[in-house]
């Protein structure tokens, strides 16, 4: 049983305007099982959009191989690939109505008129635009245009849907709502989604798995929990969520912190210890780490309190406490505790 | 009170320019419209007597001794229509790909290209047309080059043919065609072309279903703005068409200047104007339909 999508050692370089070359993809390998929601996450210029365009067929690879459902795609032009794309700025056809935009792929495929009508109707129902088929594109709001773009890409029943930062043009509340709807849609249709974003929160909310990209390489590939709790390197730890990163020396089966505290760990040399802000608390924990310091700043957000605490050995630490936790005012001393189970040593050295 | 004073002020301000336009802009047109229904004088000028045979000579009901219907006028009308249409077509064929090419250039180059397209405007039209005589005549550059290359043995007869007129008019009207085309091509979002391919369309299907409809307003605007002056043009046919290729513009010029039959010339001009107006209205209707006004 072939996997829905296989990417094998995909490489791509561009010529920069200054005359050099930019490596957009550097031997990226990736696979996707059917009905999986995979997010390509990374800062701009990390290669995530290039990878998406390589899958859709708009960006030919320099080297490497792409197969979809066991079929070789590498040299196949975009219009003959069994994938569809939701574009960043939707790219809806302005001279066609909503209905004609949605039916476009079916008209091209020569689907009988009666079938087109039912399937367009179904699609508009699915994305919550029932009855708007006769509208012009310019008469729709941004959120509605987003839904038309989705319906247009889904009507041909692709096995794999590609989404290129489709939510970035929406305001925050609408984005939140669309995130949940996209996830629901993906589960309902049972097809593969490859979703590109630079928004880590969006990635954590929706994905089955996340591939973190930087400098044309996959930094880490795993479930959201995996990536958040056990980042494979410093880049992932910093890009995904907030973190306190403390240098440690690995020695004799223990990681030794700058102030001499130690926790059990394997390996040798120097490394980095990651503590997420919400893992630090004011309640004493047996057998954990203790940090004494002074509260410098406090940010209240309704559900939580973020403390910036200055410590002697480690500089500033962030601690995210529940909003109802007893809080001292800035300037007063505080002791923070972290349980041993909540610590993570980032493998692969200090950098 | 205040509203009335505003109206008065507006009238005072707009009155003078409006009167100017009425007298000096509409005036000549009205004079020509009236002349076209008057009797031609024996030695030029007009006699103030209603006369419908100016139109009758062109359209077919004149059969008196002095004023006979002659189908040659309609032939000339039709030839003008054909040559103007072919001019529009050849200008479109040249400008459409050029517009795509130039719109995808880097900004510095693009500005240079746009400047180059408008450059001919800086030289007198007559001078440029005589340059075309030098190119197209039997001993001209084109024939010499083709014979030198051994492609032809005897010079091609281009000058003083329909082809020469079409070449000359295409040359003149390329900027008129190019600029509106360019404006609509530049606005075309490249993502639309990708979206169409993504949804399974071949390049040809994308062209017919997305690119062409999206740039249709520019094509229509360029066609109209080229067609109208090409239809009434008389300089190009008289320089490059000689006596053989007579267009409606030449005929009108002859009636006014050599034949001194102003009413007949005026009648020809009125029919030309009527034809242009009908075409313009048709274009307007098409443009409205193409703008995708939603059907409810």
XYZ file of C-alpha atoms in Angstrom:
647
model
C 0.000 0.000 0.000
C 1.783 3.150 -1.183
C 1.689 6.223 0.950
C -0.409 9.140 -0.262
C 2.596 11.405 -0.693
C 6.281 10.582 -0.782
C 8.977 13.180 -1.203
C 12.459 11.836 -1.592
C 15.520 14.097 -1.271
C 13.904 17.121 -2.910
C 16.372 19.914 -3.665
C 15.850 23.302 -5.220
C 18.031 26.406 -5.501
C 17.187 29.854 -6.823
C 19.400 32.570 -8.249
C 19.284 35.579 -5.991
C 19.062 39.044 -7.559
C 22.532 39.804 -6.193
C 24.016 36.983 -8.254
C 24.390 34.233 -5.651
C 22.224 31.175 -5.195
C 19.677 30.578 -2.459
C 19.048 27.018 -1.362
C 15.294 26.772 -0.893
C 15.142 22.996 -0.400
C 18.055 20.866 0.694
C 17.388 17.132 0.318
C 13.991 17.240 1.985
C 12.318 13.866 2.485
C 8.795 13.503 3.768
C 5.848 11.181 3.551
C 2.182 11.471 4.282
C -0.385 8.780 4.958
C -3.881 9.257 3.581
C -6.204 11.461 5.608
C -3.410 13.115 7.516
C -3.162 16.831 8.303
C 0.462 17.843 7.861
C 1.673 21.382 8.468
C 4.837 22.843 6.992
C 5.894 25.401 9.578
C 8.749 27.859 9.410
C 9.778 31.489 9.102
C 9.580 33.225 5.725
C 12.277 32.020 3.362
C 12.578 28.615 5.039
C 11.458 26.745 1.906
C 7.949 25.757 2.988
C 6.201 27.477 0.086
C 8.747 26.109 -2.385
C 8.033 22.605 -1.091
C 4.287 23.131 -1.494
C 4.783 24.451 -5.023
C 6.963 21.455 -5.823
C 4.105 19.164 -4.781
C 1.546 21.110 -6.824
C 3.888 21.155 -9.826
C 4.512 24.891 -10.158
C 8.135 24.649 -9.085
C 10.187 21.945 -10.799
C 12.789 20.354 -8.530
C 16.501 20.458 -9.291
C 16.895 16.985 -7.799
C 14.705 14.532 -5.945
C 11.477 12.692 -6.481
C 7.812 13.138 -5.659
C 5.195 10.406 -5.838
C 1.510 10.745 -5.067
C -0.475 7.586 -4.380
C 2.372 5.546 -5.799
C 2.467 7.489 -9.079
C 5.595 9.297 -10.179
C 4.877 13.049 -10.263
C 8.307 14.594 -10.575
C 8.057 15.546 -14.264
C 4.309 15.808 -14.520
C 2.895 19.311 -15.186
C 0.633 20.929 -12.584
C -2.596 20.460 -14.505
C -2.159 16.681 -14.603
C -1.495 16.163 -10.881
C -4.260 14.825 -8.606
C -3.861 17.651 -6.104
C -5.578 21.005 -5.718
C -4.419 24.173 -4.031
C -5.987 26.889 -1.891
C -3.926 29.960 -2.715
C -2.719 32.544 -0.263
C -4.743 35.391 -1.754
C -7.400 32.925 -2.990
C -6.808 33.717 -6.708
C -10.525 33.494 -7.470
C -11.512 34.239 -11.067
C -12.977 37.755 -10.912
C -14.947 37.437 -14.142
C -16.860 34.363 -12.973
C -19.628 33.957 -10.393
C -19.132 31.976 -7.189
C -20.805 28.962 -8.794
C -18.676 29.132 -11.944
C -15.534 29.480 -9.850
C -16.434 26.322 -7.969
C -17.449 24.413 -11.094
C -14.269 25.380 -13.003
C -12.379 22.122 -12.435
C -15.446 20.056 -13.365
C -16.075 22.064 -16.543
C -12.450 21.513 -17.560
C -12.809 17.792 -16.879
C -15.927 17.651 -19.055
C -18.269 16.523 -16.288
C -21.958 16.359 -17.376
C -23.915 19.534 -16.594
C -26.422 17.912 -14.260
C -23.657 16.365 -12.177
C -21.788 19.668 -12.056
C -24.890 21.335 -10.668
C -25.343 18.820 -7.853
C -21.675 18.727 -6.919
C -21.324 22.512 -6.866
C -24.424 22.648 -4.678
C -22.964 20.065 -2.309
C -19.662 21.930 -2.115
C -21.325 25.252 -1.358
C -23.339 23.509 1.381
C -20.182 21.964 2.784
C -18.379 25.295 3.146
C -21.485 27.120 4.358
C -22.193 29.203 1.254
C -25.450 27.573 0.179
C -27.477 29.814 -2.115
C -24.663 32.203 -2.984
C -23.735 30.524 -6.291
C -24.960 33.435 -8.419
C -22.996 36.103 -6.533
C -20.027 37.908 -8.045
C -16.671 37.461 -6.343
C -16.334 41.154 -5.520
C -19.570 41.019 -3.535
C -18.130 38.601 -0.977
C -16.326 39.253 2.299
C -12.798 37.965 2.878
C -14.060 34.967 4.868
C -16.582 34.070 2.174
C -13.918 34.316 -0.525
C -11.819 31.944 1.555
C -14.672 29.455 1.552
C -15.153 29.768 -2.202
C -11.446 29.041 -2.668
C -11.845 25.939 -0.502
C -14.916 24.743 -2.369
C -13.214 25.350 -5.719
C -10.194 23.290 -4.684
C -12.265 20.461 -3.187
C -14.890 20.015 -5.896
C -12.711 17.740 -8.028
C -12.283 15.444 -4.985
C -8.495 15.569 -4.793
C -6.756 13.030 -2.596
C -4.446 15.722 -1.390
C -5.283 19.351 -0.712
C -2.508 21.926 -0.526
C -3.091 25.126 1.435
C -0.676 28.037 1.103
C -1.119 30.260 4.184
C -4.825 30.471 3.427
C -5.770 32.163 6.693
C -3.172 34.903 6.784
C -5.454 37.517 5.220
C -8.251 37.015 7.767
C -8.701 38.856 11.047
C -7.977 37.031 14.281
C -11.450 35.835 15.298
C -12.309 34.644 11.828
C -8.956 32.898 11.588
C -9.653 30.964 14.762
C -13.036 29.894 13.444
C -11.625 28.848 10.069
C -8.889 26.814 11.773
C -11.497 24.689 13.497
C -13.560 24.429 10.337
C -10.593 23.347 8.241
C -9.801 20.619 10.745
C -13.427 19.465 10.752
C -13.506 19.467 6.955
C -10.342 17.416 6.743
C -11.687 14.829 9.176
C -15.020 14.699 7.387
C -13.533 14.294 3.895
C -10.769 11.917 5.000
C -8.214 13.319 2.556
C -4.649 14.525 3.056
C -4.003 18.185 3.835
C -0.609 19.844 3.456
C -0.891 23.218 5.127
C 1.771 25.922 4.950
C 1.988 28.533 7.684
C 4.420 30.623 9.682
C 1.973 30.789 12.592
C 3.021 28.248 15.231
C -0.244 28.468 17.149
C -2.182 27.660 13.967
C 0.124 24.692 13.358
C -0.328 23.324 16.881
C -4.113 23.651 16.771
C -4.810 21.875 13.507
C -2.076 19.436 12.634
C -1.724 15.687 13.012
C 1.956 16.217 12.347
C 4.139 19.264 11.895
C 7.316 19.591 9.844
C 9.412 22.493 11.085
C 11.535 23.910 8.256
C 14.490 26.251 8.343
C 17.092 26.977 5.706
C 15.631 24.452 3.319
C 15.826 21.540 5.733
C 13.335 19.772 7.947
C 14.427 20.560 11.493
C 11.941 18.216 13.083
C 8.906 16.220 12.072
C 6.405 14.986 14.612
C 3.094 15.409 16.392
C 2.361 18.822 17.916
C 2.844 17.411 21.466
C 6.106 15.818 20.461
C 7.493 18.988 18.962
C 6.351 21.141 21.834
C 7.570 18.907 24.630
C 10.654 17.413 23.058
C 12.114 19.782 20.493
C 15.009 18.185 18.648
C 17.036 21.366 18.485
C 17.220 24.905 19.673
C 15.550 26.306 16.542
C 12.407 24.242 17.084
C 12.390 25.037 20.798
C 12.507 28.753 20.104
C 10.228 28.819 17.079
C 7.465 26.744 18.652
C 6.155 28.475 21.744
C 8.052 30.306 24.453
C 10.892 28.651 26.315
C 13.591 29.204 28.918
C 16.836 27.824 27.523
C 19.602 27.190 30.061
C 23.120 26.010 29.212
C 24.110 22.749 30.942
C 27.221 20.591 31.109
C 26.638 16.841 30.633
C 28.863 14.866 32.904
C 28.759 11.531 34.770
C 25.130 10.790 33.956
C 23.907 14.213 34.977
C 23.247 17.637 33.469
C 24.888 20.286 35.616
C 23.418 23.790 35.586
C 25.426 26.984 35.919
C 24.518 27.249 39.642
C 25.546 23.666 40.377
C 22.070 22.049 40.458
C 21.985 18.733 38.667
C 19.402 16.502 36.997
C 19.940 12.997 35.655
C 20.859 12.981 31.934
C 22.977 10.921 29.595
C 25.694 12.120 27.208
C 28.772 14.314 27.436
C 29.757 17.852 26.585
C 27.604 20.964 26.702
C 23.911 21.123 25.900
C 20.764 23.155 26.506
C 18.031 22.546 29.028
C 14.565 23.709 28.037
C 11.868 24.653 30.538
C 8.553 25.890 29.118
C 7.231 28.934 31.070
C 4.070 27.074 32.142
C 6.224 24.336 33.720
C 7.576 26.772 36.274
C 5.458 27.219 39.373
C 5.566 28.771 42.829
C 4.548 25.583 44.632
C 7.559 23.586 45.908
C 8.282 20.364 44.001
C 10.334 17.592 45.529
C 13.299 16.369 43.502
C 13.171 19.171 40.924
C 14.945 22.403 40.143
C 14.679 25.575 42.189
C 15.264 29.120 40.937
C 15.352 32.056 43.322
C 15.036 35.518 41.869
C 13.246 38.838 41.803
C 10.056 39.584 39.902
C 10.804 42.260 37.316
C 7.605 42.385 35.324
C 4.123 40.909 35.337
C 1.729 40.636 32.367
C -1.879 39.720 33.075
C -3.906 38.187 30.214
C -7.147 37.025 31.853
C -6.370 33.320 31.864
C -2.819 33.615 33.091
C -0.061 35.721 34.591
C 3.301 35.939 32.876
C 6.172 36.732 35.255
C 9.592 37.908 34.134
C 11.931 36.855 36.932
C 15.559 37.905 37.198
C 17.888 35.250 38.580
C 21.562 35.486 39.453
C 22.790 32.488 37.521
C 20.514 32.486 34.453
C 19.396 36.055 33.835
C 15.722 36.523 32.958
C 13.323 33.558 33.202
C 9.716 33.490 32.051
C 7.092 31.803 34.190
C 3.473 31.413 33.151
C 1.229 31.050 36.203
C -2.493 30.616 36.549
C -4.312 33.904 36.902
C -5.537 33.036 40.407
C -2.104 31.982 41.698
C -0.900 34.179 44.588
C 1.255 36.805 42.978
C 3.827 39.089 44.489
C 4.283 42.544 43.056
C 7.251 43.405 40.823
C 10.389 44.023 42.850
C 9.677 41.321 45.436
C 11.575 38.041 45.675
C 10.096 34.775 44.377
C 11.155 31.140 44.171
C 10.209 29.084 41.121
C 10.095 25.295 40.975
C 10.179 22.897 38.037
C 9.413 19.179 38.273
C 11.943 16.754 36.825
C 9.423 15.261 34.384
C 8.840 18.678 32.810
C 12.472 19.273 31.879
C 13.835 18.565 28.418
C 17.469 18.378 27.404
C 17.800 19.443 23.768
C 20.035 16.914 22.070
C 22.857 17.891 19.770
C 24.974 20.312 21.755
C 24.597 23.871 22.933
C 23.962 25.586 19.621
C -31.711 80.380 -0.105
C -28.227 78.990 0.237
C -28.978 76.222 -2.192
C -30.220 78.727 -4.741
C -27.111 80.825 -4.431
C -24.983 77.767 -4.983
C -26.932 76.924 -8.110
C -26.447 80.462 -9.399
C -22.719 80.343 -8.741
C -22.469 77.026 -10.505
C -24.355 78.383 -13.499
C -22.082 81.412 -13.704
C -18.964 79.292 -13.523
C -20.049 76.582 -15.930
C -22.022 78.830 -18.270
C -19.082 80.243 -20.201
C -17.259 76.972 -20.952
C -20.549 75.297 -21.812
C -21.433 78.071 -24.235
C -17.952 77.869 -25.747
C -18.285 74.132 -26.281
C -21.772 74.493 -27.747
C -20.715 77.162 -30.244
C -17.266 76.011 -31.278
C -17.402 72.244 -30.672
C -20.943 71.297 -31.592
C -21.312 74.201 -34.052
C -19.204 72.779 -36.911
C -20.898 69.435 -36.489
C -24.338 71.031 -36.748
C -23.247 73.000 -39.827
C -22.097 69.792 -41.506
C -25.302 68.003 -40.552
C -27.320 70.830 -42.123
C -25.105 71.063 -45.227
C -25.582 67.381 -45.895
C -29.279 68.066 -46.547
C -28.720 71.139 -48.817
C -28.347 71.453 -52.603
C -24.785 71.683 -53.937
C -24.123 75.000 -55.712
C -23.116 74.928 -59.344
C -19.681 76.400 -58.661
C -19.096 75.120 -55.137
C -20.866 76.388 -52.021
C -24.495 75.574 -51.297
C -27.955 76.700 -52.169
C -30.412 76.836 -49.272
C -32.827 74.329 -50.602
C -33.616 70.960 -49.026
C -32.003 68.109 -50.958
C -31.958 64.446 -50.076
C -30.041 63.095 -53.041
C -26.657 63.578 -51.324
C -27.617 60.526 -49.299
C -29.451 59.051 -52.254
C -26.254 58.940 -54.309
C -24.592 56.862 -51.620
C -27.429 54.704 -50.388
C -29.257 53.998 -53.626
C -32.428 56.014 -54.354
C -30.911 58.775 -56.546
C -31.677 58.290 -60.244
C -32.062 61.748 -61.723
C -30.023 62.954 -64.646
C -27.428 64.751 -62.591
C -27.512 62.702 -59.436
C -27.053 58.997 -59.948
C -26.637 56.253 -57.377
C -23.168 54.810 -57.723
C -22.245 51.670 -55.798
C -18.600 52.788 -55.766
C -19.263 54.833 -52.617
C -20.517 51.821 -50.724
C -17.560 49.858 -52.062
C -15.245 52.494 -50.623
C -17.130 52.357 -47.298
C -16.759 48.605 -47.193
C -13.081 48.782 -48.127
C -12.496 51.301 -45.329
C -14.244 48.999 -42.875
C -12.165 46.061 -44.045
C -8.840 47.897 -43.936
C -9.596 49.381 -40.499
C -10.629 45.956 -39.174
C -7.481 44.329 -40.550
C -5.417 47.137 -39.016
C -7.009 46.466 -35.622
C -6.376 42.757 -36.005
C -2.710 43.080 -36.966
C -2.065 45.666 -34.231
C -3.713 43.305 -31.728
C -1.638 40.346 -32.851
C 1.530 42.381 -32.388
C 0.584 44.180 -29.169
C -1.020 41.370 -27.160
C 2.088 39.205 -26.732
C 4.220 42.356 -26.445
C 2.045 43.576 -23.565
C 2.605 40.293 -21.678
C 6.314 40.369 -22.393
C 6.789 43.972 -21.284
C 4.602 43.603 -18.198
C 6.894 40.799 -16.960
C 10.101 42.842 -17.419
C 12.183 44.354 -14.653
C 11.007 47.926 -13.893
C 13.957 49.776 -15.476
C 13.673 47.813 -18.717
C 9.925 48.046 -18.690
C 10.008 51.845 -18.580
C 12.480 51.861 -21.457
C 10.215 49.595 -23.508
C 7.159 51.752 -22.780
C 9.123 54.831 -23.784
C 10.233 53.146 -27.013
C 6.636 52.384 -27.914
C 5.587 56.010 -27.583
C 8.787 57.305 -29.219
C 7.366 57.582 -32.794
C 4.957 60.263 -31.529
C 7.888 62.648 -31.309
C 8.419 62.652 -35.092
C 6.003 64.079 -37.635
C 3.548 61.560 -39.033
C 4.197 62.636 -42.631
C 7.941 62.142 -42.255
C 7.442 58.650 -40.842
C 5.052 57.701 -43.641
C 7.511 58.810 -46.296
C 10.098 56.660 -44.564
C 7.712 53.762 -45.161
C 7.608 54.719 -48.859
C 11.388 54.323 -48.892
C 11.074 50.916 -47.242
C 8.216 49.501 -49.305
C 8.781 50.828 -52.852
C 10.114 48.396 -55.520
C 13.688 49.681 -55.126
C 13.232 50.170 -51.383
C 15.048 48.648 -48.437
C 12.665 45.720 -47.970
C 12.814 44.545 -51.576
C 16.575 45.060 -51.757
C 17.077 43.057 -48.591
C 14.819 40.212 -49.763
C 16.491 40.115 -53.191
C 19.928 40.331 -51.628
C 19.082 37.307 -49.516
C 17.904 35.515 -52.643
C 14.394 35.005 -51.273
C 12.718 36.727 -54.228
C 13.834 37.510 -57.774
C 11.599 40.375 -58.759
C 10.584 43.147 -56.347
C 7.346 42.631 -54.440
C 4.590 45.051 -55.309
C 3.695 46.257 -51.845
C 3.428 49.989 -52.096
C 0.115 51.347 -53.426
C -1.736 48.202 -52.345
C -4.103 47.397 -49.487
C -1.195 45.726 -47.728
C 0.847 48.927 -47.698
C -2.077 50.833 -46.181
C -2.587 48.184 -43.508
C 1.131 48.153 -42.697
C 1.210 51.948 -42.447
C -1.918 52.198 -40.296
C -0.807 49.358 -38.035
C 2.471 51.195 -37.552
C 0.727 54.432 -36.640
C -1.856 52.920 -34.328
C 0.281 50.457 -32.397
C 0.665 52.790 -29.402
C -3.123 53.315 -29.325
C -3.651 49.581 -29.220
C -0.787 48.862 -26.891
C -1.499 51.178 -23.980
C -5.036 50.026 -23.055
C -3.979 46.410 -23.626
C -0.969 46.841 -21.394
C -3.079 48.383 -18.648
C -5.361 45.335 -18.510
C -2.583 42.763 -18.924
C -0.543 44.280 -16.127
C -3.500 44.023 -13.753
C -3.864 40.297 -14.448
C -2.831 38.371 -11.332
C -0.332 35.592 -12.242
C -1.873 33.513 -9.441
C -5.051 33.231 -11.563
C -3.061 31.460 -14.255
C -1.601 29.079 -11.676
C -5.018 28.490 -10.135
C -6.415 27.549 -13.519
C -3.566 25.088 -14.119
C -4.013 23.701 -10.630
C -7.666 22.970 -11.416
C -6.655 20.903 -14.425
C -6.714 23.380 -17.309
C -4.111 23.131 -20.073
C -2.320 26.270 -21.203
C -4.755 26.722 -24.065
C -7.781 26.263 -21.793
C -6.292 28.726 -19.317
C -5.788 31.231 -22.100
C -9.329 30.892 -23.413
C -11.103 30.694 -20.048
C -9.078 32.996 -17.824
C -6.542 35.188 -19.595
C -8.690 36.219 -22.534
C -11.854 37.071 -20.537
C -9.843 38.868 -17.878
C -8.106 41.069 -20.471
C -11.146 41.443 -22.753
C -11.929 45.004 -21.585
C -8.412 46.064 -22.633
C -8.771 44.353 -26.005
C -12.101 46.058 -26.609
C -10.786 49.481 -25.584
C -7.698 49.112 -27.770
C -9.783 47.913 -30.715
C -12.212 50.829 -30.537
C -9.543 53.462 -30.035
C -7.666 52.068 -33.058
C -10.617 51.298 -35.278
C -12.241 54.745 -35.217
C -9.262 56.820 -36.420
C -8.225 54.040 -38.831
C -11.673 54.095 -40.433
C -11.547 57.820 -41.164
C -7.834 57.989 -41.941
C -6.859 59.666 -45.210
C -3.126 60.405 -44.792
C -1.920 56.803 -44.885
C -3.950 55.790 -47.944
C -2.923 58.920 -49.816
C 0.806 58.417 -49.096
C 1.061 54.609 -49.152
C -2.096 53.691 -51.079
C -1.673 56.146 -53.932
C -4.658 56.552 -56.244
C -5.511 52.868 -56.149
C -6.519 52.417 -52.524
C -9.155 55.018 -51.814
C -10.634 55.105 -48.314
C -13.643 57.004 -47.087
C -11.385 59.690 -45.618
C -9.848 60.341 -49.047
C -13.271 60.515 -50.652
C -14.492 63.103 -48.158
C -11.310 65.114 -48.601
C -11.775 65.049 -52.399
C -15.375 66.209 -52.175
C -14.460 69.166 -50.012
C -11.185 70.206 -51.642
C -11.168 69.206 -55.343
C -14.770 68.449 -56.311
C -16.018 71.321 -54.157
C -19.241 69.472 -53.446
C -19.582 70.252 -49.759
C -23.070 68.835 -49.225
C -22.057 65.471 -50.671
C -18.847 65.424 -48.592
C -20.908 66.308 -45.534
C -23.325 63.466 -46.244
C -20.417 61.004 -46.484
C -19.004 62.314 -43.186
C -22.377 62.001 -41.442
C -22.752 58.382 -42.544
C -19.231 57.658 -41.328
C -20.049 59.201 -37.955
C -23.292 57.253 -37.695
C -21.408 54.017 -38.352
C -18.818 54.800 -35.691
C -21.470 55.663 -33.114
C -23.320 52.407 -33.723
C -20.067 50.464 -33.248
C -19.268 52.371 -30.051
C -22.656 51.599 -28.565
C -22.238 47.925 -29.407
C -18.832 47.924 -27.714
C -20.242 49.602 -24.602
C -22.912 46.950 -24.388
C -20.345 44.163 -24.733
C -18.108 45.719 -22.091
C -20.988 45.901 -19.625
C -21.829 42.268 -20.230
C -18.190 41.218 -19.862
C -17.755 43.026 -16.566
C -19.602 40.127 -15.009
C -22.597 41.989 -13.666
C -24.157 39.315 -11.484
C -27.172 37.584 -12.868
C -29.848 37.203 -10.272
